[in-house]
Amino acid sequence: VIEPAGDLLRERSLRRTRRRLRMIEVLRAARRPLTARELREQLGERNVDLATVYRTLERFVAASLASRVQLGDGTARYEMAGRSHHHHLVCTKCGAVESLATCQVGPLEDLALREHGFRVARHSLEFFGTCQGCNPKRP
Amino acid sequence: VIEPAGDLLRERSLRRTRRRLRMIEVLRAARRPLTARELREQLGERNVDLATVYRTLERFVAASLASRVQLGDGTARYEMAGRSHHHHLVCTKCGAVESLATCQVGPLEDLALREHGFRVARHSLEFFGTCQGCNPKRP
DNA sequence: CTAAATGCAAACATTTTGCACGTCG
DNA sequence: CGACGTGCAAAATGTTTGCATTTAG
């Protein structure tokens, strides 16, 4: 049961515009985090200003509707939040991005607190390498 | 016993210029990864062009002399390579960056291979939160 | 002497900001 | 109606590139 995009917006007191509903649609359909530019292209509307896309995405992030992720190149990418915590497998050959559901960094966060007095709020873990399709086959 | 900066360069067939020796000095002295701009400031020389700094840093990275790290904001930072593998604790209040020596993501890389056929070459893990100094004291 | 390193200027890409107008609630 | 959303233009950043000059090996 997926919550209607309109409800997501209303719950957060964000205005429900066609543009925003469509942005949520696109983000949901994406099987990998999108840059602002990619998102705009997939909107399939004309005259969409990147400034608006950025502003809206930041709105979404602030409302915990989306989250911003960094995948190694300096470019910001966005994906719907709410999915369970996961990490990214970034293929350095073809650029594909997959998700890794498992996360075992809890113990490291404890360690950060014990050894450095550092209180971890959030972490990000990305893997770089080659995906199945790009790996050399062994006959 | 730290290897003289000049040797580091010679071993990699990189030309030994005063500028580069100084860059290595600064990177070594830094207790956290530096942006190109920060590095330039700490050089203490005049007329140093950022383009040169960027080019040189990329040279260093290609020669495995330095490594580029991303700390959440889109800005590239550089630190000397060769230090043992570690991760970063980034304080979101004061901006301090500490290093966490322990790394336990090996099992996750195995998982990536088993479940996704993804061959991990490299990973990056950063923690965001508050450092000891910024944490609320408990009296 | 020759290839590499550097400064300078300019190009690029991404992201942010100011302002006027349009639209949701 | 009033606050918020959007387009447009422009600016701010970070990073890269072309070219002429200098310098290390």
Coordinates of C-alpha atoms (C1' of nucleotides) in Angstrom, one line a residue:
Chain A
V1 CA 0.0 0.0 0.0
I2 CA 1.8 3.1 -1.1
E3 CA 0.6 6.4 0.2
P4 CA -0.8 8.8 -2.3
A5 CA 1.7 11.5 -3.2
G6 CA -0.9 14.2 -2.4
D7 CA -1.2 13.0 1.1
L8 CA 2.6 13.0 1.6
L9 CA 2.6 16.7 0.7
R10 CA -0.5 17.6 2.7
E11 CA 0.9 15.9 5.8
R12 CA 3.9 18.1 5.7
S13 CA 1.9 21.3 4.9
L14 CA 3.6 21.5 1.5
R15 CA 1.4 22.8 -1.3
R16 CA 0.1 20.3 -3.7
T17 CA 1.0 21.4 -7.2
R18 CA 0.9 19.3 -10.3
R19 CA 4.7 19.8 -10.6
R20 CA 5.4 18.4 -7.1
L21 CA 3.1 15.4 -7.5
R22 CA 4.9 14.6 -10.7
M23 CA 8.3 15.0 -9.0
I24 CA 7.3 12.5 -6.4
E25 CA 6.0 10.1 -9.1
V26 CA 9.3 10.3 -10.9
L27 CA 11.4 9.9 -7.8
R28 CA 9.3 6.8 -6.8
A29 CA 9.6 5.3 -10.2
A30 CA 13.4 5.8 -10.4
R31 CA 15.4 2.8 -9.5
R32 CA 18.4 4.9 -8.5
P33 CA 19.0 8.4 -7.1
L34 CA 18.6 11.2 -9.6
T35 CA 20.4 14.4 -10.1
A36 CA 18.3 17.6 -10.4
R37 CA 18.9 17.6 -14.1
E38 CA 17.9 13.9 -14.6
L39 CA 14.8 14.5 -12.5
R40 CA 13.8 17.5 -14.6
E41 CA 14.2 15.5 -17.8
Q42 CA 12.0 12.7 -16.6
L43 CA 9.3 15.1 -15.6
G44 CA 8.3 15.3 -19.2
E45 CA 7.1 18.9 -18.8
R46 CA 8.4 22.0 -20.6
N47 CA 9.9 25.2 -19.1
V48 CA 10.8 23.5 -15.9
D49 CA 13.5 25.7 -14.3
L50 CA 16.3 23.9 -12.5
A51 CA 16.2 26.5 -9.7
T52 CA 12.7 25.3 -9.0
V53 CA 13.7 21.7 -9.0
Y54 CA 16.6 22.4 -6.6
R55 CA 14.4 24.4 -4.3
T56 CA 11.7 21.8 -4.3
L57 CA 14.1 18.9 -3.7
E58 CA 15.6 20.8 -0.8
R59 CA 12.0 21.3 0.5
F60 CA 11.5 17.6 0.2
V61 CA 14.7 16.8 2.0
A62 CA 13.8 19.2 4.8
A63 CA 10.5 17.5 5.2
S64 CA 12.1 14.1 5.2
L65 CA 10.2 13.2 2.1
A66 CA 13.4 12.7 0.1
S67 CA 17.0 12.4 0.9
R68 CA 20.1 13.7 -0.7
V69 CA 22.9 11.3 -1.4
Q70 CA 26.5 11.8 -2.7
L71 CA 27.8 9.1 -5.0
G72 CA 31.5 10.0 -5.3
D73 CA 31.3 12.6 -8.0
G74 CA 30.5 15.9 -6.4
T75 CA 26.9 15.9 -7.8
A76 CA 23.9 15.7 -5.5
R77 CA 21.4 13.0 -6.1
Y78 CA 18.0 12.5 -4.6
E79 CA 15.9 9.5 -3.8
M80 CA 12.6 9.1 -1.9
A81 CA 13.1 8.8 1.8
G82 CA 11.2 6.3 3.9
R83 CA 12.7 3.3 2.2
S84 CA 14.6 1.3 4.7
H85 CA 18.2 2.3 5.3
H86 CA 20.4 1.0 2.6
H87 CA 23.7 1.7 0.8
H88 CA 24.7 2.1 -2.8
L89 CA 26.8 -0.1 -5.1
V90 CA 28.2 2.3 -7.8
C91 CA 29.6 0.7 -10.9
T92 CA 32.6 2.6 -12.1
K93 CA 32.3 1.2 -15.6
C94 CA 28.7 1.7 -16.6
G95 CA 27.5 4.0 -13.9
A96 CA 24.7 1.7 -12.7
V97 CA 23.6 2.1 -9.1
E98 CA 22.2 -0.8 -7.0
S99 CA 21.1 -0.8 -3.4
L100 CA 22.5 -3.0 -0.7
A101 CA 19.9 -3.5 2.0
T102 CA 22.2 -4.9 4.8
C103 CA 24.0 -2.5 7.1
Q104 CA 26.3 -3.5 9.8
V105 CA 27.9 -0.3 10.8
G106 CA 26.1 0.0 14.2
P107 CA 29.2 -1.3 16.1
L108 CA 31.3 1.3 14.4
E109 CA 29.0 4.0 15.6
D110 CA 29.4 2.7 19.2
L111 CA 33.1 2.7 18.7
A112 CA 33.0 6.3 17.6
L113 CA 31.3 7.3 20.8
R114 CA 33.5 5.2 23.0
E115 CA 36.8 6.2 21.5
H116 CA 36.1 9.7 20.3
G117 CA 33.1 10.9 22.2
F118 CA 31.5 11.4 18.8
R119 CA 27.8 11.0 18.6
V120 CA 26.8 9.7 15.2
A121 CA 23.5 10.9 13.8
R122 CA 23.8 9.5 10.3
H123 CA 26.3 7.8 8.1
S124 CA 26.8 7.2 4.5
L125 CA 28.5 4.2 2.9
E126 CA 29.0 3.7 -0.8
F127 CA 30.8 0.9 -2.6
F128 CA 32.6 1.4 -5.9
G129 CA 33.5 -1.4 -8.2
T130 CA 32.1 -3.3 -11.1
C131 CA 28.5 -4.6 -11.4
Q132 CA 27.6 -8.1 -12.6
G133 CA 27.2 -7.0 -16.2
C134 CA 30.5 -5.3 -16.3
N135 CA 32.5 -8.1 -14.6
P136 CA 34.7 -10.3 -16.7
K137 CA 32.9 -13.5 -17.4
R138 CA 34.7 -16.7 -16.5
P139 CA 33.8 -19.5 -19.0
Chain B
V1 CA 60.6 7.0 9.9
I2 CA 58.8 9.2 7.4
E3 CA 60.0 9.1 3.8
P4 CA 61.4 12.4 2.5
A5 CA 58.9 14.1 0.3
G6 CA 61.4 14.4 -2.5
D7 CA 61.8 10.6 -2.6
L8 CA 58.0 10.2 -2.8
L9 CA 58.0 12.2 -5.9
R10 CA 61.1 10.7 -7.5
E11 CA 59.8 7.2 -7.0
R12 CA 56.8 8.1 -9.0
S13 CA 58.7 10.0 -11.7
L14 CA 57.0 13.2 -10.7
R15 CA 59.1 16.3 -11.0
R16 CA 60.5 17.6 -7.7
T17 CA 59.5 21.3 -7.5
R18 CA 59.5 23.5 -4.4
R19 CA 55.8 23.9 -4.8
R20 CA 55.2 20.2 -4.8
L21 CA 57.5 19.5 -1.8
R22 CA 55.6 22.2 0.1
M23 CA 52.2 20.7 -0.9
I24 CA 53.3 17.3 0.5
E25 CA 54.5 19.1 3.7
V26 CA 51.2 20.8 4.1
L27 CA 49.1 17.6 3.4
R28 CA 51.2 15.7 5.9
A29 CA 50.8 18.4 8.6
A30 CA 47.1 18.6 8.1
R31 CA 45.1 16.7 10.6
R32 CA 42.2 16.5 8.3
P33 CA 41.5 16.4 4.5
L34 CA 41.9 19.7 2.8
T35 CA 40.1 21.4 -0.1
A36 CA 42.2 22.7 -2.9
R37 CA 41.6 26.2 -1.6
E38 CA 42.6 25.4 2.0
L39 CA 45.7 23.7 0.8
R40 CA 46.6 26.8 -1.3
E41 CA 46.2 29.0 1.7
Q42 CA 48.4 26.9 3.9
L43 CA 51.2 26.9 1.3
G44 CA 52.1 30.4 2.4
E45 CA 53.3 31.2 -1.1
R46 CA 52.0 34.0 -3.3
N47 CA 50.5 33.7 -6.8
V48 CA 49.6 30.1 -6.5
D49 CA 47.0 29.3 -9.0
L50 CA 44.1 27.1 -8.0
A51 CA 44.3 25.4 -11.4
T52 CA 47.8 24.3 -10.6
V53 CA 46.8 23.0 -7.2
Y54 CA 44.0 21.0 -8.7
R55 CA 46.2 19.6 -11.4
T56 CA 48.9 18.7 -9.0
L57 CA 46.5 17.1 -6.5
E58 CA 45.0 14.9 -9.3
R59 CA 48.6 14.0 -10.3
F60 CA 49.1 12.9 -6.7
V61 CA 46.0 10.9 -6.6
A62 CA 46.8 9.2 -9.8
A63 CA 50.2 8.3 -8.3
S64 CA 48.5 7.0 -5.1
L65 CA 50.4 9.7 -3.2
A66 CA 47.2 11.3 -2.1
S67 CA 43.6 10.4 -2.1
R68 CA 40.5 12.3 -2.7
V69 CA 37.6 12.1 -0.2
Q70 CA 34.1 13.4 -0.3
L71 CA 32.7 14.6 3.0
G72 CA 29.1 15.1 2.3
D73 CA 29.2 18.6 0.8
G74 CA 30.0 18.3 -2.8
T75 CA 33.6 19.6 -2.3
A76 CA 36.6 17.4 -3.0
R77 CA 39.1 17.1 -0.2
Y78 CA 42.5 15.6 -0.3
E79 CA 44.7 13.8 2.3
M80 CA 48.0 11.9 2.1
A81 CA 47.5 8.3 1.0
G82 CA 49.4 5.5 2.6
R83 CA 47.9 6.0 5.9
S84 CA 46.0 2.9 6.9
H85 CA 42.5 2.6 5.7
H86 CA 40.2 4.7 7.9
H87 CA 36.9 6.6 7.9
H88 CA 35.8 10.1 8.8
L89 CA 33.8 11.5 11.7
V90 CA 32.4 14.8 10.5
C91 CA 31.0 17.1 13.1
T92 CA 28.0 18.9 11.7
K93 CA 28.2 21.7 14.3
C94 CA 31.8 22.8 14.2
G95 CA 33.0 21.1 11.0
A96 CA 35.8 19.2 12.8
V97 CA 36.9 16.0 11.1
E98 CA 38.3 13.0 13.0
S99 CA 39.5 9.6 11.8
L100 CA 38.1 6.3 12.8
A101 CA 40.7 3.6 12.3
T102 CA 38.5 0.6 12.6
C103 CA 36.7 -0.7 9.5
Q104 CA 34.4 -3.7 9.4
V105 CA 32.7 -3.5 6.1
G106 CA 34.5 -6.5 4.6
P107 CA 31.5 -8.8 5.2
L108 CA 29.3 -6.3 3.4
E109 CA 31.6 -6.4 0.4
D110 CA 31.3 -10.2 0.3
L111 CA 27.5 -9.8 0.5
A112 CA 27.6 -7.4 -2.5
L113 CA 29.4 -10.1 -4.5
R114 CA 27.1 -12.9 -3.4
E115 CA 23.8 -11.2 -3.7
H116 CA 24.5 -8.7 -6.6
G117 CA 27.5 -10.2 -8.4
F118 CA 29.1 -6.8 -7.7
R119 CA 32.8 -6.7 -7.2
V120 CA 33.8 -4.0 -4.8
A121 CA 37.1 -2.2 -5.4
R122 CA 36.8 0.5 -2.9
H123 CA 34.3 1.9 -0.4
S124 CA 33.8 5.1 1.4
L125 CA 32.1 5.5 4.8
E126 CA 31.5 8.8 6.6
F127 CA 29.8 9.5 9.8
F128 CA 28.0 12.7 10.5
G129 CA 27.1 13.8 14.0
T130 CA 28.5 15.9 16.9
C131 CA 32.0 15.7 18.2
Q132 CA 33.0 15.5 21.8
G133 CA 33.4 19.3 22.1
C134 CA 30.0 20.0 20.6
N135 CA 28.1 17.4 22.6
P136 CA 25.9 18.6 25.4
K137 CA 27.7 18.1 28.7
R138 CA 26.0 16.1 31.4
P139 CA 26.9 17.5 34.8
Chain C
dC1 C1' 67.1 20.3 -25.1
dT2 C1' 62.6 18.4 -24.2
dA3 C1' 58.8 17.2 -21.5
dA4 C1' 56.6 18.6 -17.7
dA5 C1' 55.0 22.4 -14.5
dT6 C1' 53.0 26.8 -13.8
dG7 C1' 50.3 31.3 -14.2
dC8 C1' 46.6 33.4 -16.4
dA9 C1' 42.3 33.8 -18.6
dA10 C1' 38.4 31.7 -19.8
dA11 C1' 35.2 28.0 -20.1
dC12 C1' 32.0 24.8 -17.6
dA13 C1' 29.0 22.6 -14.5
dT14 C1' 26.4 22.7 -10.5
dT15 C1' 23.9 25.2 -7.2
dT16 C1' 22.0 29.5 -5.2
dT17 C1' 19.7 34.0 -5.0
dG18 C1' 16.7 38.2 -6.2
dC19 C1' 12.7 39.5 -8.1
dA20 C1' 8.2 39.6 -10.5
dC21 C1' 4.3 37.0 -11.5
dG22 C1' 1.1 33.2 -10.8
dT23 C1' -1.5 29.9 -8.0
dC24 C1' -3.0 27.1 -4.0
dG25 C1' -5.6 27.1 0.1
Chain D
dC1 C1' -6.4 37.8 -0.2
dG2 C1' -2.1 36.3 1.3
dA3 C1' 1.5 33.1 1.5
dC4 C1' 3.8 30.0 -1.1
dG5 C1' 5.5 28.2 -5.8
dT6 C1' 7.5 29.1 -10.2
dG7 C1' 10.1 31.2 -14.2
dC8 C1' 13.7 34.0 -15.5
dA9 C1' 18.0 36.2 -15.1
dA10 C1' 22.1 36.5 -12.8
dA11 C1' 25.5 35.4 -9.5
dA12 C1' 28.2 32.3 -6.7
dT13 C1' 31.1 28.1 -6.3
dG14 C1' 34.0 24.6 -7.5
dT15 C1' 36.6 22.5 -11.2
dT16 C1' 38.6 22.1 -15.9
dT17 C1' 41.0 23.5 -20.1
dG18 C1' 43.9 26.1 -23.6
dC19 C1' 47.8 28.5 -24.2
dA20 C1' 52.2 30.9 -23.5
dT21 C1' 56.1 30.9 -20.5
dT22 C1' 59.3 28.8 -17.3
dT23 C1' 61.8 25.1 -15.3
dA24 C1' 63.4 20.4 -13.9
dG25 C1' 66.0 16.5 -15.4

